[in-house]
mmCIF file of C-alpha atoms in Angstrom:
data_model
loop_
_atom_site.group_PDB
_atom_site.id
_atom_site.type_symbol
_atom_site.label_atom_id
_atom_site.label_comp_id
_atom_site.label_asym_id
_atom_site.label_seq_id
_atom_site.Cartn_x
_atom_site.Cartn_y
_atom_site.Cartn_z
ATOM 1 C CA MET A 25 19.894 90.762 66.576
ATOM 2 C CA ARG A 26 22.924 92.136 64.721
ATOM 3 C CA THR A 27 23.522 94.600 67.541
ATOM 4 C CA LEU A 28 23.280 91.835 70.143
ATOM 5 C CA ARG A 29 25.802 89.700 68.274
ATOM 6 C CA ARG A 30 28.216 92.609 68.009
ATOM 7 C CA THR A 31 27.757 93.330 71.693
ATOM 8 C CA TRP A 32 28.543 89.725 72.641
ATOM 9 C CA ARG A 33 31.849 89.914 70.748
ATOM 10 C CA LEU A 34 33.098 92.695 73.028
ATOM 11 C CA PRO A 35 35.092 91.420 76.055
ATOM 12 C CA SER A 36 33.761 94.203 78.264
ATOM 13 C CA ALA A 37 30.169 93.199 77.459
ATOM 14 C CA ARG A 38 30.829 89.550 78.310
ATOM 15 C CA ILE A 39 32.385 90.508 81.644
ATOM 16 C CA ALA A 40 29.487 92.827 82.460
ATOM 17 C CA LEU A 41 26.937 90.146 81.548
ATOM 18 C CA ALA A 42 28.760 87.600 83.733
ATOM 19 C CA VAL A 43 28.673 89.981 86.699
ATOM 20 C CA LEU A 44 24.988 90.756 86.117
ATOM 21 C CA ALA A 45 24.209 87.037 85.825
ATOM 22 C CA VAL A 46 25.738 86.425 89.247
ATOM 23 C CA ILE A 47 23.775 89.333 90.707
ATOM 24 C CA ALA A 48 20.571 88.037 89.109
ATOM 25 C CA LEU A 49 21.222 84.613 90.663
ATOM 26 C CA LEU A 50 21.704 86.214 94.070
ATOM 27 C CA ALA A 51 18.555 88.282 93.583
ATOM 28 C CA VAL A 52 16.524 85.134 92.913
ATOM 29 C CA ALA A 53 18.153 82.680 95.337
ATOM 30 C CA GLY A 54 20.048 84.952 97.726
ATOM 31 C CA GLY A 55 17.871 84.060 100.709
ATOM 32 C CA ALA A 56 18.358 80.335 100.105
ATOM 33 C CA LEU A 57 22.143 80.742 99.730
ATOM 34 C CA ALA A 58 22.470 82.734 102.962
ATOM 35 C CA PRO A 59 24.469 80.711 105.546
ATOM 36 C CA HIS A 60 22.460 82.131 108.484
ATOM 37 C CA ASP A 61 19.067 83.608 109.155
ATOM 38 C CA PRO A 62 19.314 87.236 107.950
ATOM 39 C CA LEU A 63 16.875 88.310 110.678
ATOM 40 C CA GLY A 64 18.336 86.178 113.476
ATOM 41 C CA GLN A 65 19.692 88.309 116.327
ATOM 42 C CA HIS A 66 22.545 87.118 118.537
ATOM 43 C CA PRO A 67 23.466 89.784 121.126
ATOM 44 C CA GLN A 68 26.521 87.839 122.226
ATOM 45 C CA ASP A 69 28.030 88.233 118.736
ATOM 46 C CA MET A 70 27.440 91.956 118.240
ATOM 47 C CA LEU A 71 29.917 93.881 116.049
ATOM 48 C CA ARG A 72 32.237 90.936 115.500
ATOM 49 C CA GLY A 73 34.836 91.024 112.777
ATOM 50 C CA PRO A 74 35.150 88.540 109.912
ATOM 51 C CA SER A 75 35.563 84.935 111.013
ATOM 52 C CA ALA A 76 34.966 81.406 109.752
ATOM 53 C CA ALA A 77 31.391 81.439 111.054
ATOM 54 C CA HIS A 78 30.711 84.983 109.805
ATOM 55 C CA PRO A 79 32.902 85.781 106.735
ATOM 56 C CA LEU A 80 31.810 89.440 106.681
ATOM 57 C CA GLY A 81 31.286 89.860 110.406
ATOM 58 C CA THR A 82 28.117 90.771 112.304
ATOM 59 C CA ASP A 83 26.160 94.001 112.791
ATOM 60 C CA TYR A 84 25.042 95.844 115.907
ATOM 61 C CA LEU A 85 22.386 93.200 116.654
ATOM 62 C CA GLY A 86 24.631 90.206 116.022
ATOM 63 C CA ARG A 87 23.085 89.424 112.606
ATOM 64 C CA ASP A 88 25.288 87.881 109.940
ATOM 65 C CA VAL A 89 26.288 90.565 107.412
ATOM 66 C CA LEU A 90 26.832 88.138 104.528
ATOM 67 C CA SER A 91 23.361 86.638 104.985
ATOM 68 C CA ARG A 92 21.762 90.071 105.071
ATOM 69 C CA LEU A 93 23.706 91.146 101.987
ATOM 70 C CA LEU A 94 22.559 88.101 100.023
ATOM 71 C CA ALA A 95 18.960 88.371 101.205
ATOM 72 C CA GLY A 96 18.836 92.104 100.506
ATOM 73 C CA THR A 97 19.937 91.694 96.882
ATOM 74 C CA GLY A 98 16.488 90.532 95.777
ATOM 75 C CA SER A 99 14.525 93.449 97.217
ATOM 76 C CA SER A 100 17.042 96.034 95.966
ATOM 77 C CA ILE A 101 17.152 94.672 92.398
ATOM 78 C CA ALA A 102 13.391 94.033 92.293
ATOM 79 C CA GLY A 103 12.698 97.615 93.334
ATOM 80 C CA ALA A 104 14.938 99.012 90.598
ATOM 81 C CA LEU A 105 13.378 96.752 87.943
ATOM 82 C CA GLU A 106 9.872 97.686 89.028
ATOM 83 C CA ALA A 107 10.675 101.372 88.744
ATOM 84 C CA VAL A 108 12.240 100.956 85.290
ATOM 85 C CA GLY A 109 9.339 98.799 84.086
ATOM 86 C CA THR A 110 6.885 101.502 85.141
ATOM 87 C CA ALA A 111 8.997 104.130 83.390
ATOM 88 C CA MET A 112 9.073 102.098 80.168
ATOM 89 C CA LEU A 113 5.308 101.677 80.167
ATOM 90 C CA LEU A 114 4.683 105.370 80.840
ATOM 91 C CA GLY A 115 7.425 106.686 78.542
ATOM 92 C CA ILE A 116 7.751 104.525 75.430
ATOM 93 C CA VAL A 117 4.085 104.435 74.431
ATOM 94 C CA PRO A 118 3.528 108.221 74.716
ATOM 95 C CA GLY A 119 6.874 108.831 73.002
ATOM 96 C CA ILE A 120 5.799 106.929 69.899
ATOM 97 C CA ALA A 121 2.233 108.212 70.074
ATOM 98 C CA SER A 122 3.413 111.840 70.137
ATOM 99 C CA VAL A 123 4.986 111.337 66.705
ATOM 100 C CA TRP A 124 2.120 109.507 65.014
ATOM 101 C CA LEU A 125 -1.107 110.786 66.619
ATOM 102 C CA GLY A 126 -1.102 114.474 65.752
ATOM 103 C CA ARG A 127 -0.180 117.800 67.278
ATOM 104 C CA THR A 128 -2.635 117.672 70.193
ATOM 105 C CA VAL A 129 -1.188 114.456 71.598
ATOM 106 C CA GLU A 130 2.325 115.719 70.873
ATOM 107 C CA TRP A 131 1.849 118.996 72.758
ATOM 108 C CA THR A 132 0.149 117.329 75.740
ATOM 109 C CA ALA A 133 2.806 114.628 76.083
ATOM 110 C CA GLN A 134 5.669 117.106 75.824
ATOM 111 C CA ARG A 135 4.212 119.392 78.495
ATOM 112 C CA ALA A 136 3.675 116.440 80.842
ATOM 113 C CA ALA A 137 7.259 115.270 80.302
ATOM 114 C CA ASP A 138 8.626 118.764 80.930
ATOM 115 C CA THR A 139 6.652 118.994 84.170
ATOM 116 C CA LEU A 140 7.941 115.658 85.494
ATOM 117 C CA MET A 141 11.539 116.434 84.590
ATOM 118 C CA ILE A 142 11.762 119.371 86.977
ATOM 119 C CA MET A 143 10.644 117.338 90.008
ATOM 120 C CA PRO A 144 13.369 115.971 92.327
ATOM 121 C CA PHE A 145 13.296 112.191 92.760
ATOM 122 C CA THR A 146 13.592 111.947 96.525
ATOM 123 C CA ILE A 147 11.111 114.696 97.414
ATOM 124 C CA PHE A 148 8.487 113.375 94.996
ATOM 125 C CA ALA A 149 8.922 109.817 96.310
ATOM 126 C CA ILE A 150 8.560 111.027 99.904
ATOM 127 C CA ALA A 151 5.366 112.886 98.968
ATOM 128 C CA VAL A 152 3.890 109.827 97.236
ATOM 129 C CA VAL A 153 4.815 107.524 100.126
ATOM 130 C CA GLY A 154 3.290 109.981 102.571
ATOM 131 C CA ALA A 155 0.064 110.045 100.562
ATOM 132 C CA LEU A 156 -0.226 106.345 99.647
ATOM 133 C CA GLY A 157 1.591 104.708 102.556
ATOM 134 C CA ASN A 158 5.142 103.556 103.179
ATOM 135 C CA GLY A 159 5.682 100.562 100.921
ATOM 136 C CA LEU A 160 8.083 99.376 98.243
ATOM 137 C CA HIS A 161 5.493 99.399 95.455
ATOM 138 C CA GLN A 162 4.357 102.942 96.191
ATOM 139 C CA ALA A 163 7.900 104.252 96.200
ATOM 140 C CA MET A 164 8.826 102.425 92.984
ATOM 141 C CA ILE A 165 5.736 103.655 91.140
ATOM 142 C CA ALA A 166 6.664 107.196 92.112
ATOM 143 C CA LEU A 167 10.211 106.593 90.930
ATOM 144 C CA GLY A 168 8.970 105.094 87.652
ATOM 145 C CA VAL A 169 6.807 108.146 86.977
ATOM 146 C CA LEU A 170 9.854 110.382 87.298
ATOM 147 C CA PHE A 171 11.962 108.136 85.050
ATOM 148 C CA ALA A 172 9.275 108.108 82.328
ATOM 149 C CA PRO A 173 10.414 111.402 80.657
ATOM 150 C CA LEU A 174 13.788 109.785 79.955
ATOM 151 C CA TYR A 175 12.160 107.049 77.869
ATOM 152 C CA PHE A 176 9.721 109.539 76.352
ATOM 153 C CA ARG A 177 12.454 111.792 74.962
ATOM 154 C CA VAL A 178 14.681 108.953 73.749
ATOM 155 C CA THR A 179 11.823 107.118 72.029
ATOM 156 C CA ARG A 180 10.386 110.278 70.506
ATOM 157 C CA ALA A 181 13.759 111.329 69.072
ATOM 158 C CA ALA A 182 14.274 107.912 67.472
ATOM 159 C CA ALA A 183 10.720 107.786 66.110
ATOM 160 C CA LEU A 184 10.997 111.269 64.577
ATOM 161 C CA GLY A 185 14.010 110.206 62.539
ATOM 162 C CA LEU A 186 12.311 107.029 61.365
ATOM 163 C CA LYS A 187 9.055 108.730 60.385
ATOM 164 C CA GLN A 188 10.871 110.735 57.717
ATOM 165 C CA ALA A 189 12.720 107.703 56.354
ATOM 166 C CA PRO A 190 11.976 106.998 52.654
ATOM 167 C CA TYR A 191 10.832 103.414 53.251
ATOM 168 C CA VAL A 192 8.352 104.551 55.924
ATOM 169 C CA GLU A 193 6.930 107.225 53.627
ATOM 170 C CA ALA A 194 6.703 104.666 50.823
ATOM 171 C CA ALA A 195 4.811 102.261 53.092
ATOM 172 C CA GLU A 196 2.355 105.024 54.008
ATOM 173 C CA LEU A 197 1.789 105.894 50.346
ATOM 174 C CA MET A 198 1.134 102.242 49.575
ATOM 175 C CA GLY A 199 -1.635 102.166 52.180
ATOM 176 C CA ALA A 200 0.096 100.267 54.985
ATOM 177 C CA SER A 201 -1.590 100.613 58.348
ATOM 178 C CA ARG A 202 0.017 102.606 61.128
ATOM 179 C CA TRP A 203 0.357 99.578 63.398
ATOM 180 C CA TRP A 204 2.032 97.569 60.633
ATOM 181 C CA ILE A 205 4.560 100.341 60.049
ATOM 182 C CA LEU A 206 5.307 100.623 63.760
ATOM 183 C CA ARG A 207 5.703 96.873 64.154
ATOM 184 C CA THR A 208 7.727 96.309 60.989
ATOM 185 C CA HIS A 209 9.840 99.418 60.432
ATOM 186 C CA VAL A 210 9.941 101.402 63.668
ATOM 187 C CA TRP A 211 10.054 99.179 66.742
ATOM 188 C CA GLY A 212 12.969 97.019 65.627
ATOM 189 C CA LYS A 213 15.151 100.091 65.059
ATOM 190 C CA ILE A 214 14.138 101.776 68.312
ATOM 191 C CA LEU A 215 14.872 98.659 70.376
ATOM 192 C CA PRO A 216 18.701 99.096 70.589
ATOM 193 C CA THR A 217 18.234 102.659 71.842
ATOM 194 C CA VAL A 218 15.714 101.444 74.412
ATOM 195 C CA ALA A 219 18.157 98.735 75.520
ATOM 196 C CA VAL A 220 20.918 101.281 76.149
ATOM 197 C CA THR A 221 18.527 103.548 78.037
ATOM 198 C CA THR A 222 17.267 100.623 80.128
ATOM 199 C CA ALA A 223 20.752 99.543 81.192
ATOM 200 C CA GLN A 224 21.559 103.078 82.313
ATOM 201 C CA ALA A 225 18.154 103.594 83.943
ATOM 202 C CA VAL A 226 18.414 100.408 86.035
ATOM 203 C CA GLY A 227 21.727 101.624 87.432
ATOM 204 C CA GLN A 228 20.271 105.030 88.262
ATOM 205 C CA ALA A 229 17.155 103.455 89.761
ATOM 206 C CA LEU A 230 19.286 101.186 91.929
ATOM 207 C CA LEU A 231 21.071 104.215 93.355
ATOM 208 C CA VAL A 232 17.766 105.968 94.049
ATOM 209 C CA VAL A 233 16.325 102.818 95.646
ATOM 210 C CA ALA A 234 19.369 102.610 97.899
ATOM 211 C CA SER A 235 18.875 106.275 98.807
ATOM 212 C CA LEU A 236 15.200 105.741 99.661
ATOM 213 C CA THR A 237 15.865 102.643 101.770
ATOM 214 C CA PHE A 238 18.699 104.548 103.429
ATOM 215 C CA LEU A 239 16.040 107.036 104.545
ATOM 216 C CA GLY A 240 13.716 104.244 105.656
ATOM 217 C CA LEU A 241 11.303 104.500 102.717
ATOM 218 C CA GLY A 242 10.024 101.556 100.725
ATOM 219 C CA VAL A 243 11.262 98.520 102.662
ATOM 220 C CA GLN A 244 10.730 98.609 106.383
ATOM 221 C CA PRO A 245 13.378 97.335 108.832
ATOM 222 C CA PRO A 246 14.366 94.702 109.813
ATOM 223 C CA ALA A 247 13.995 93.508 106.202
ATOM 224 C CA PRO A 248 17.505 93.638 104.688
ATOM 225 C CA THR A 249 18.298 96.031 101.835
ATOM 226 C CA TRP A 250 21.577 97.481 100.621
ATOM 227 C CA GLY A 251 20.543 101.027 101.510
ATOM 228 C CA GLY A 252 19.213 99.937 104.912
ATOM 229 C CA MET A 253 22.510 98.216 105.696
ATOM 230 C CA LEU A 254 24.354 101.419 104.857
ATOM 231 C CA ALA A 255 22.117 103.403 107.202
ATOM 232 C CA SER A 256 22.554 100.973 110.098
ATOM 233 C CA ASP A 257 26.336 100.764 109.689
ATOM 234 C CA LEU A 258 26.859 104.530 109.874
ATOM 235 C CA GLY A 259 26.012 104.587 113.572
ATOM 236 C CA TYR A 260 28.889 102.255 114.447
ATOM 237 C CA LEU A 261 31.798 103.562 112.412
ATOM 238 C CA ALA A 262 33.991 103.778 115.505
ATOM 239 C CA GLN A 263 33.694 100.021 116.075
ATOM 240 C CA GLN A 264 33.564 98.905 112.398
ATOM 241 C CA PRO A 265 34.809 101.628 110.034
ATOM 242 C CA TRP A 266 34.894 99.148 107.139
ATOM 243 C CA ALA A 267 31.262 97.976 107.478
ATOM 244 C CA PRO A 268 29.653 100.489 105.041
ATOM 245 C CA LEU A 269 32.061 99.362 102.336
ATOM 246 C CA ILE A 270 30.307 95.992 101.999
ATOM 247 C CA PRO A 271 26.906 97.192 100.688
ATOM 248 C CA GLY A 272 28.629 100.133 98.990
ATOM 249 C CA VAL A 273 30.852 97.829 96.939
ATOM 250 C CA ALA A 274 27.830 95.700 95.981
ATOM 251 C CA ILE A 275 26.024 98.802 94.702
ATOM 252 C CA MET A 276 29.132 100.044 92.891
ATOM 253 C CA ILE A 277 29.766 96.715 91.128
ATOM 254 C CA THR A 278 26.153 96.393 89.980
ATOM 255 C CA VAL A 279 25.849 99.954 88.700
ATOM 256 C CA GLY A 280 29.284 99.744 87.047
ATOM 257 C CA ALA A 281 28.382 96.527 85.215
ATOM 258 C CA LEU A 282 25.143 98.084 83.968
ATOM 259 C CA ASN A 283 26.957 101.164 82.673
ATOM 260 C CA VAL A 284 29.612 99.043 80.928
ATOM 261 C CA LEU A 285 26.875 96.986 79.284
ATOM 262 C CA ALA A 286 25.073 100.159 78.164
ATOM 263 C CA ASP A 287 28.287 101.493 76.612
ATOM 264 C CA ALA A 288 28.886 98.187 74.813
ATOM 265 C CA VAL A 289 25.366 98.121 73.358
ATOM 266 C CA ARG A 290 25.674 101.746 72.246
ATOM 267 C CA ASP A 291 29.055 101.139 70.588
ATOM 268 C CA SER A 292 27.738 98.023 68.842
ATOM 269 C CA GLY A 293 24.721 99.911 67.535
ATOM 270 C CA ALA A 294 26.964 102.712 66.249
ATOM 271 C CA ALA A 295 29.237 100.188 64.511
ATOM 272 C CA ALA A 296 26.250 98.516 62.868
ATOM 273 C CA GLY A 297 25.014 101.917 61.685
ATOM 274 C CA ASP A 298 28.409 102.696 60.138
ATOM 275 C CA VAL A 299 28.356 99.406 58.228
ATOM 276 C CA ARG A 300 24.838 100.052 56.932
ATOM 277 C CA ALA A 301 25.838 103.571 55.863
ATOM 278 C CA ALA A 302 28.831 102.207 53.968
ATOM 279 C CA VAL A 303 26.710 99.633 52.166
ATOM 280 C CA SER A 304 24.045 102.201 51.270
ATOM 281 C CA VAL A 305 26.494 104.570 49.528
ATOM 282 C CA PRO A 306 25.959 104.208 45.759
ATOM 283 C CA GLY A 307 28.965 102.683 44.033
ATOM 284 C CA SER A 308 30.753 101.814 47.279
ATOM 285 C CA VAL A 309 32.774 98.652 47.523
ATOM 286 C CA PRO A 310 32.416 96.365 50.589
ATOM 287 C CA GLY A 311 35.284 97.038 52.925
ATOM 288 C CA SER A 312 36.001 100.512 51.526
ATOM 289 C CA VAL A 313 35.701 103.780 53.367
ATOM 290 C CA PRO A 314 32.141 105.188 53.244
ATOM 291 C CA GLY A 315 31.906 107.787 50.505
ATOM 292 C CA SER A 316 35.083 106.668 48.690
ATOM 293 C CA VAL A 317 35.078 106.134 44.938
ATOM 294 C CA PRO A 318 36.242 102.849 43.370
ATOM 295 C CA ALA A 319 39.500 102.951 41.469
ATOM 296 C CA ASP A 320 37.882 101.983 38.170
ATOM 297 C CA SER A 321 35.073 104.541 38.286
ATOM 298 C CA GLY A 322 36.787 106.968 35.920
ATOM 299 C CA VAL A 323 36.739 109.883 38.373
ATOM 300 C CA ALA A 324 39.735 112.208 38.366
ATOM 301 C CA GLY A 325 42.194 111.338 41.086
ATOM 302 C CA ASN A 326 41.394 107.620 41.031
ATOM 303 C CA SER A 327 42.011 106.841 37.363
ATOM 304 C CA PRO A 328 44.225 108.095 34.528
ATOM 305 C CA ASP A 329 43.243 111.169 32.567
ATOM 306 C CA PRO A 330 40.488 110.215 30.106
ATOM 307 C CA VAL A 331 42.463 112.011 27.383
ATOM 308 C CA LYS A 332 45.412 109.730 26.736
ATOM 309 C CA SER A 333 48.901 111.125 26.195
ATOM 310 C CA SER A 334 49.018 109.556 22.755
ATOM 311 C CA ASP A 335 46.025 111.672 21.741
ATOM 312 C CA ARG A 336 47.740 114.951 22.615
ATOM 313 C CA ASP A 337 49.527 117.334 20.233
ATOM 314 C CA ALA A 338 52.362 119.504 21.338
ATOM 315 C CA GLY A 339 51.342 123.064 20.834
ATOM 316 C CA PRO A 340 53.368 126.278 20.968
ATOM 317 C CA GLY A 341 55.593 126.530 23.995
ATOM 318 C CA GLY A 342 55.725 122.779 24.411
ATOM 319 C CA GLN A 343 52.246 122.573 25.982
ATOM 320 C CA ALA A 344 50.127 119.583 25.128
ATOM 321 C CA HIS A 345 46.668 120.152 23.669
ATOM 322 C CA ALA A 346 44.099 117.473 23.031
ATOM 323 C CA ARG A 347 43.165 116.987 19.420
ATOM 324 C CA PRO A 348 39.509 117.597 18.670
ATOM 325 C CA GLY A 349 37.579 114.407 19.225
ATOM 326 C CA ALA A 350 40.513 112.516 20.730
ATOM 327 C CA GLY A 351 39.497 110.400 23.707
ATOM 328 C CA THR A 352 36.191 112.249 24.129
ATOM 329 C CA GLY A 353 33.921 110.454 21.693
ATOM 330 C CA THR A 354 33.303 113.705 19.710
ATOM 331 C CA ALA A 355 34.086 113.676 15.992
ATOM 332 C CA PRO A 356 35.970 116.610 14.361
ATOM 333 C CA SER A 357 32.895 117.539 12.286
ATOM 334 C CA GLU A 358 30.816 117.754 15.465
ATOM 335 C CA GLU A 359 33.483 120.019 16.996
ATOM 336 C CA VAL A 360 33.297 122.407 14.012
ATOM 337 C CA GLU A 361 29.502 122.354 14.096
ATOM 338 C CA GLN A 362 29.527 123.244 17.790
ATOM 339 C CA ARG A 363 31.873 126.173 17.161
ATOM 340 C CA VAL A 364 29.645 127.506 14.369
ATOM 341 C CA THR A 365 26.518 127.121 16.509
ATOM 342 C CA THR A 366 28.000 128.964 19.441
ATOM 343 C CA GLY A 367 29.387 131.688 17.253
#
């Protein structure tokens, strides 16, 4: 919650969240907000420019571009979210399990992640769609499988650092169950890292979904999608050279907002970690630089010399020498005894 509050204070995060809120509204109610039927064909209005009736013009079949853009938002965003949800399920659980369930599970999960990481997204999705049928769910499951190693590595790295934390080791020595440790000490500290990864992964998944629909995979025409609109507009660049910019700008704005939000969450988490590190330094003062020493700690450089000038005697050559026992808490007799003992 501290990271979320810090994120909300950043202007860039608020702007990104506002943009994503608008896109989420269009994804849910885009079809209802469309001024025309996104599938309605009007041959007499083919390839018309922007007008009062059609603010973004019409396509090669006379369909309203604005209506198709609004209606296609839902399928494009839903596909990206489905892929990321599959990746989270297949990546987070094995990532944590590889740290806590022994070397056999660790080795098996790492080899599976390494194998999936070398597979190209598009070719693997085409193979899965060819085997299971051309549908949005099949393509997104294939995409989620390939995104799973990203969550696996991020979650495993965070869990490895937390497993060696002193409070986790203390809880294990006190007999706390593994599930209690994961729920109480581990998951809450992994969550900010998962949030950053999710924001970036949704943007990447949206680009891959647009690429697949551009190739005709996932959502079948004439159903509107951002990638499908790009593919259909490329055949009529001579008549409407600006047409591909409309779905392209929608993709760019959405992915950009997700990346800005991911950066804001990461920066907020780093700032919270710096504050916790400063508080955890022994003897640190709130508001001071981590690792600095208070002025009254008696350490050289931050306080006067423990041997006061009044306790010094001027020796030969004008050099000052501390009198035995002056300012040190050692009596003269103890000084003589030490000299005799040491020879």
